[in-house]
PDB file of C-alpha atoms in Angstrom:
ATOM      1  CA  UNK A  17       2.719  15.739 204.559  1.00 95.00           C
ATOM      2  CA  UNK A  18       5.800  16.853 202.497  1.00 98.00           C
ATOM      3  CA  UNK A  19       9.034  16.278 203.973  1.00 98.00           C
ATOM      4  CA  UNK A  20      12.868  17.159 203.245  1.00 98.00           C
ATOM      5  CA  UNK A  21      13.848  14.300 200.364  1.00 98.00           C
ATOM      6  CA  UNK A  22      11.059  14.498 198.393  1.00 98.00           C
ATOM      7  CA  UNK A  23       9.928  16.452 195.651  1.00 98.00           C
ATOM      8  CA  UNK A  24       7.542  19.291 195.045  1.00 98.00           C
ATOM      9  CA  UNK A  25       4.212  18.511 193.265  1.00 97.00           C
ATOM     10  CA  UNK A  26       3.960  19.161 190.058  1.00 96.00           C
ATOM     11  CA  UNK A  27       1.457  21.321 189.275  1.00 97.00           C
ATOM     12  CA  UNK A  28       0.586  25.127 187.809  1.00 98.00           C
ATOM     13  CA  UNK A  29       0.192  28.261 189.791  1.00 98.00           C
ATOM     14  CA  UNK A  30      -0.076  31.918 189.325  1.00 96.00           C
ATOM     15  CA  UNK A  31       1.891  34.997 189.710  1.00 95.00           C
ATOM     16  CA  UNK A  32       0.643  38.338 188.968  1.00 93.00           C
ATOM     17  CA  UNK A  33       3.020  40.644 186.450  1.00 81.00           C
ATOM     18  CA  UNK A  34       2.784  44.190 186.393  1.00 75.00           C
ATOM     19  CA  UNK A  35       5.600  44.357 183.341  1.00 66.00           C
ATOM     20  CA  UNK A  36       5.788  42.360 180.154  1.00 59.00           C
ATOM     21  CA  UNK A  37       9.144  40.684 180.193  1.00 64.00           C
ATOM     22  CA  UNK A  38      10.557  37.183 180.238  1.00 62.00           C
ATOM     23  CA  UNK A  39       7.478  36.054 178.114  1.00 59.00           C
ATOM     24  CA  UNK A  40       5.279  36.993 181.109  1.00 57.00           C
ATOM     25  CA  UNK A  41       2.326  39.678 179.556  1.00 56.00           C
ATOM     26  CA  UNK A  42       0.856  41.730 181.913  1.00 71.00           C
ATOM     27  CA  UNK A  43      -1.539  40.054 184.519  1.00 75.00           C
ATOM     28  CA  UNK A  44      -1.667  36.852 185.986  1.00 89.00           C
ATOM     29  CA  UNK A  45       0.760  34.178 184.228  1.00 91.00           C
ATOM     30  CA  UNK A  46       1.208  30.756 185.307  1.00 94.00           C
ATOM     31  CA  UNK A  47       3.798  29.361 187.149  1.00 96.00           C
ATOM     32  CA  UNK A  48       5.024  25.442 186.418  1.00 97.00           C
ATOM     33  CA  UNK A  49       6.228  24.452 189.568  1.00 98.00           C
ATOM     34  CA  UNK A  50       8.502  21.657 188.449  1.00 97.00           C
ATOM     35  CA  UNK A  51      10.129  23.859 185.206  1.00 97.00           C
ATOM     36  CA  UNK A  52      10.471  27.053 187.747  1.00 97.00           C
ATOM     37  CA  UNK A  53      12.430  25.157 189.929  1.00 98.00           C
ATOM     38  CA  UNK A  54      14.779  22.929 188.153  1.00 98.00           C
ATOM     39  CA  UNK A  55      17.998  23.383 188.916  1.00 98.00           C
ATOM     40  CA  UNK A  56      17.573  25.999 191.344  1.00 98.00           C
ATOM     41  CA  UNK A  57      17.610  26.617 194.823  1.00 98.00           C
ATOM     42  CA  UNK A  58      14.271  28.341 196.038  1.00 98.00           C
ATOM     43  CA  UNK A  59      13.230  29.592 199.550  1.00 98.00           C
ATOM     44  CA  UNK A  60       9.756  29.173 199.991  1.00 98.00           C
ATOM     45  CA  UNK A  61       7.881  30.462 202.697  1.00 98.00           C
ATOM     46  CA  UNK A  62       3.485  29.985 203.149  1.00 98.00           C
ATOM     47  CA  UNK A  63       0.867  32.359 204.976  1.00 97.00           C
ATOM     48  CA  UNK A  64      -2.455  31.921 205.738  1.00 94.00           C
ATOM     49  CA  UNK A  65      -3.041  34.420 203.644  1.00 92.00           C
ATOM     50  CA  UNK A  66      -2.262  37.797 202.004  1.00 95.00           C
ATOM     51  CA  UNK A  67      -2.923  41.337 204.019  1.00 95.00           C
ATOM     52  CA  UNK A  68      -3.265  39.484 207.570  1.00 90.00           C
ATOM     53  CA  UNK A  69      -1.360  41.156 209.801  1.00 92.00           C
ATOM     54  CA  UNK A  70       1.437  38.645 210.929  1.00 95.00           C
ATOM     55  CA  UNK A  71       2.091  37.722 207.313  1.00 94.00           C
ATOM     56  CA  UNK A  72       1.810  41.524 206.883  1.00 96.00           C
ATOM     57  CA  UNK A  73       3.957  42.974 209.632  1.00 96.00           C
ATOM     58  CA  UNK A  74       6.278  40.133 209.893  1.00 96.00           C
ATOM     59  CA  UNK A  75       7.059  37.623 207.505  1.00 98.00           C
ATOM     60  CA  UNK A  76       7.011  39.190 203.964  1.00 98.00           C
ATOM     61  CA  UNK A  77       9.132  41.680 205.909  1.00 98.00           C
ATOM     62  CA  UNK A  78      11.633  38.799 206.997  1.00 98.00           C
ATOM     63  CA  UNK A  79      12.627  37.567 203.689  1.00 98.00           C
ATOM     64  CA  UNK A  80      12.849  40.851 202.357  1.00 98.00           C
ATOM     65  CA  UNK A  81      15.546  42.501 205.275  1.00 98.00           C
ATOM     66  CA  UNK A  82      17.609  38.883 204.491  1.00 98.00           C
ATOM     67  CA  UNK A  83      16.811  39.089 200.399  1.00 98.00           C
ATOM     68  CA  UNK A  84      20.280  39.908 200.326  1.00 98.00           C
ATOM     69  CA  UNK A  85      22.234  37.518 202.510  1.00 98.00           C
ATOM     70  CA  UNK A  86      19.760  34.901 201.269  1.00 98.00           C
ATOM     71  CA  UNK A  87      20.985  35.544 197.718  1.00 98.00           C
ATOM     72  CA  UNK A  88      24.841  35.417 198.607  1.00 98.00           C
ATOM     73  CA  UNK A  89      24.018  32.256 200.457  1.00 98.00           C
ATOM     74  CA  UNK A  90      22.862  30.498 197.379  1.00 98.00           C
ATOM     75  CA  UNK A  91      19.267  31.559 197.031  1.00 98.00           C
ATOM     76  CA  UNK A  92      17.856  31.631 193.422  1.00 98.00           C
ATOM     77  CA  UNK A  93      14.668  33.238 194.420  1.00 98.00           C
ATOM     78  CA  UNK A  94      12.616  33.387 196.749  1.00 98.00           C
ATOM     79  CA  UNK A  95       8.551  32.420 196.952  1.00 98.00           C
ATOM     80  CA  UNK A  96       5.852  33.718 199.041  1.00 98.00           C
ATOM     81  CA  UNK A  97       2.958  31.568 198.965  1.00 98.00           C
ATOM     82  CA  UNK A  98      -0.638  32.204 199.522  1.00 97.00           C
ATOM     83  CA  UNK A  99      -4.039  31.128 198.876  1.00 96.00           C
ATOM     84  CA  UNK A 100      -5.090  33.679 197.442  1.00 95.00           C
ATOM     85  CA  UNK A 101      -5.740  35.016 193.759  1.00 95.00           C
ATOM     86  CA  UNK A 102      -3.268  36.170 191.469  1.00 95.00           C
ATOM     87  CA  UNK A 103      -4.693  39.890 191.727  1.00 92.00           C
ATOM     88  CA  UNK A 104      -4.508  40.019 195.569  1.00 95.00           C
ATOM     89  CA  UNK A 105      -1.028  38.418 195.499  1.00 96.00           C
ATOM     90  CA  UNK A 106      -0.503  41.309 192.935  1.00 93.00           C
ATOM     91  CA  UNK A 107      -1.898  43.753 195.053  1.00 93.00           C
ATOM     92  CA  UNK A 108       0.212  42.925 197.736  1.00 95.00           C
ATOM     93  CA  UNK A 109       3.554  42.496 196.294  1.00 95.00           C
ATOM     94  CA  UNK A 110       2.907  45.809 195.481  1.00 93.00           C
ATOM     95  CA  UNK A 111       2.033  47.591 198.941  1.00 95.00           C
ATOM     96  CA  UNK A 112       4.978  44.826 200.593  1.00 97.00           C
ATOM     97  CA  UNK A 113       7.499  46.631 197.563  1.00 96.00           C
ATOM     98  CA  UNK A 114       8.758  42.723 196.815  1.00 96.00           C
ATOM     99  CA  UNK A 115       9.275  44.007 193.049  1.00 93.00           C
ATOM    100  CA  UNK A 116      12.358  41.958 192.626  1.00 93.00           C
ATOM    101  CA  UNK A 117      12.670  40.193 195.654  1.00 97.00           C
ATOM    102  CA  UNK A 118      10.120  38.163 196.494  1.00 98.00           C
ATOM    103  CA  UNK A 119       8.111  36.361 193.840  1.00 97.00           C
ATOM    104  CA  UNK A 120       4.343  36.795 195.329  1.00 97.00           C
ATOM    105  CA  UNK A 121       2.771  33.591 194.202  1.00 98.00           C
ATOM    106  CA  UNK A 122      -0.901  32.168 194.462  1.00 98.00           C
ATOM    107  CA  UNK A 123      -2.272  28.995 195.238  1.00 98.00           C
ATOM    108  CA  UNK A 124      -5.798  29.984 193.957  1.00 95.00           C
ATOM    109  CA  UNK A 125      -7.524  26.694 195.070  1.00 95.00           C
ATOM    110  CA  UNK A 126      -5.411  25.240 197.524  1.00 96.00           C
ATOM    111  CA  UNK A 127      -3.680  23.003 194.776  1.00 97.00           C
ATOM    112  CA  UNK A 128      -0.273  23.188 196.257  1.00 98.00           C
ATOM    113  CA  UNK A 129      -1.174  23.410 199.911  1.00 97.00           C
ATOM    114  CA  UNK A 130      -3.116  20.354 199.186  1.00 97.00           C
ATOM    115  CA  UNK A 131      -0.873  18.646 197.444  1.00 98.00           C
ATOM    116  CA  UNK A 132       1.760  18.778 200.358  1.00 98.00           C
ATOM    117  CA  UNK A 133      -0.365  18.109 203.120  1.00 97.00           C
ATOM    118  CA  UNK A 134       0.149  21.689 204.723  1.00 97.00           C
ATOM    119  CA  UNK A 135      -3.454  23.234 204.862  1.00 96.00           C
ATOM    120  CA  UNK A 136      -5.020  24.934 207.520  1.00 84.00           C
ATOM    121  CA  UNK A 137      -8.358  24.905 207.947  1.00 82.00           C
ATOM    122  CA  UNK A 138      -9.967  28.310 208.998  1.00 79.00           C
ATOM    123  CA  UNK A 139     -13.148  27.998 207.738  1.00 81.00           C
ATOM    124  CA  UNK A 140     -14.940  29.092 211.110  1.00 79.00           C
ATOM    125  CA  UNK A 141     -12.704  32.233 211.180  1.00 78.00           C
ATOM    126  CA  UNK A 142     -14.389  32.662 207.922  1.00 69.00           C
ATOM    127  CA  UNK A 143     -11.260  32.530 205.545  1.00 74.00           C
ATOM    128  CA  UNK A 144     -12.217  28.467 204.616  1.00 68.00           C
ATOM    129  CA  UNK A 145      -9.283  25.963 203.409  1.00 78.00           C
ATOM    130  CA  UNK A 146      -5.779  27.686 203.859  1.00 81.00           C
ATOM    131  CA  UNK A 147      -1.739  27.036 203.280  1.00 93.00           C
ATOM    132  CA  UNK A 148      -0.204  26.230 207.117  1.00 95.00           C
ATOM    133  CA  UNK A 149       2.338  29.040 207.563  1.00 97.00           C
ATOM    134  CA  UNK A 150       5.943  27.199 206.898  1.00 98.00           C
ATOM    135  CA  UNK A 151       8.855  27.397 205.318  1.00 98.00           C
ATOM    136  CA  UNK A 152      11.095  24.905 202.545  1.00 98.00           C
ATOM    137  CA  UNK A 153      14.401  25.308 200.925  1.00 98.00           C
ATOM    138  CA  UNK A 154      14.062  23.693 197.734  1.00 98.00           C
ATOM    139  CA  UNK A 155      17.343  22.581 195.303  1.00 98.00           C
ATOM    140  CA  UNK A 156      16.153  21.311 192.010  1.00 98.00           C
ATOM    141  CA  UNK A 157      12.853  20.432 193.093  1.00 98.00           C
ATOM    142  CA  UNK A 158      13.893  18.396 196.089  1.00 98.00           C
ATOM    143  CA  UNK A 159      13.105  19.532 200.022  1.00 98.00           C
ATOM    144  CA  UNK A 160      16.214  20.082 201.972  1.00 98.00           C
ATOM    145  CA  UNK A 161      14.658  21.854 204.929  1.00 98.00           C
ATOM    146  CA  UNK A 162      11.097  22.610 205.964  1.00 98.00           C
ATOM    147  CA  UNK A 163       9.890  24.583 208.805  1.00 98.00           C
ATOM    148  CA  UNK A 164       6.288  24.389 209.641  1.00 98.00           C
ATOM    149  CA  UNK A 165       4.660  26.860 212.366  1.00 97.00           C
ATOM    150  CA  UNK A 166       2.741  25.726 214.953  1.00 94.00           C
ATOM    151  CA  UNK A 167      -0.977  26.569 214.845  1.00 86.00           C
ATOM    152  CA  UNK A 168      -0.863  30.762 215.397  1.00 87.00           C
ATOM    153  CA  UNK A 169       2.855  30.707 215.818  1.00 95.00           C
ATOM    154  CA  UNK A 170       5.393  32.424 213.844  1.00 97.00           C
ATOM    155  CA  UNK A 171       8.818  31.071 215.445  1.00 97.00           C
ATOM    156  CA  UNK A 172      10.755  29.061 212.770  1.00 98.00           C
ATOM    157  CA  UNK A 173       9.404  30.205 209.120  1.00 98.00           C
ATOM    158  CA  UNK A 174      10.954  33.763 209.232  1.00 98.00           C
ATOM    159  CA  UNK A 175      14.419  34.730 206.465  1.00 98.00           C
ATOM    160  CA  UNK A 176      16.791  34.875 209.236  1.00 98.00           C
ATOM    161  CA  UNK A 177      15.931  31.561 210.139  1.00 98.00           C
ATOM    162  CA  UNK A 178      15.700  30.114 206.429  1.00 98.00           C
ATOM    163  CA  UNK A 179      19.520  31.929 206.429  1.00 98.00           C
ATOM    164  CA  UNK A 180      20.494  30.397 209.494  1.00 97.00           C
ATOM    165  CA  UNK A 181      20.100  27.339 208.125  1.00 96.00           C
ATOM    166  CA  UNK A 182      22.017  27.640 205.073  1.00 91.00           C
ATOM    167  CA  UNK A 183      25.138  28.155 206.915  1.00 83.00           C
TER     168      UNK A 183
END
């Protein structure tokens, strides 16, 4: 598993764009994980997965009530995880009203939540191979903190306390 010193994988994900700018075109656009996060600091937080109602009801809406403080503590950006496709990450940046908040970002096949070592398996729940619910702070590609949830617990990934513990 991952843990605070070491580096994010480097690998390609996706992220869903609903307006042409920054030389994103519409529609799904990949994401280089290394290039997006050089010298940067990124909070990234994981679900299960998109629409389900804890990540739903409670931790999108986390990071986006501390977007703000986040930001004046140093935050870059912040990542929302899922596997999920680009579309349904699309979809639900859109009913969660992250539009310049959040970046809504898929994991498609598990590469990333692979690559770290923080999968969850739910296949007999029916939802298969899954990202663990956590949270990282990332500066310039490196771990500083990371947060990972218990198995159906939802105690230590949440923005306030990501902003806690930039202070």
């Amino acid at each position: 598993m991952i843990k605070v010193g070491d580096a994010l994988p480097a690998l390609t994900l996706s992220e869903y764009s609903e307006v042409e700018d920054n030389g994103c075109s519409l529609g799904p656009n990949p994401v280089d994980v290394a290039q997006s996060v050089a010298g940067k600091t990124i909070a990234i937080f994981a679900v299960p997965g998109a629409f389900t109602p804890t990540c739903s009801a409670k931790h999108v809406p986390s990071y986006l009530e501390n977007h703000d403080a986040l930001k004046a503590a140093g935050v870059d950006e912040i990542w929302c995880l899922s596997v999920n496709d680009a579309f349904v990450m699309g979809a639900w940046a859109r009913e969660q009203k992250t539009s310049g908040k959040v970046r809504m970002i898929a994991d498609g096949d598990a590469a990333f939540a692979k690559a770290t070592g923080l999968t969850l398996d739910l296949t007999g729940k029916g939802l298969g191979l899954r990202s663990n619910r956590y949270s990282m702070l990332v500066r310039d590609g490196k771990v500083v903190t990371l947060n990972v949830e218990a198995p159906g617990k939802f105690e230590v990934s949440d923005g306030a306390t990501m902003l806690e513990q930039m202070k």
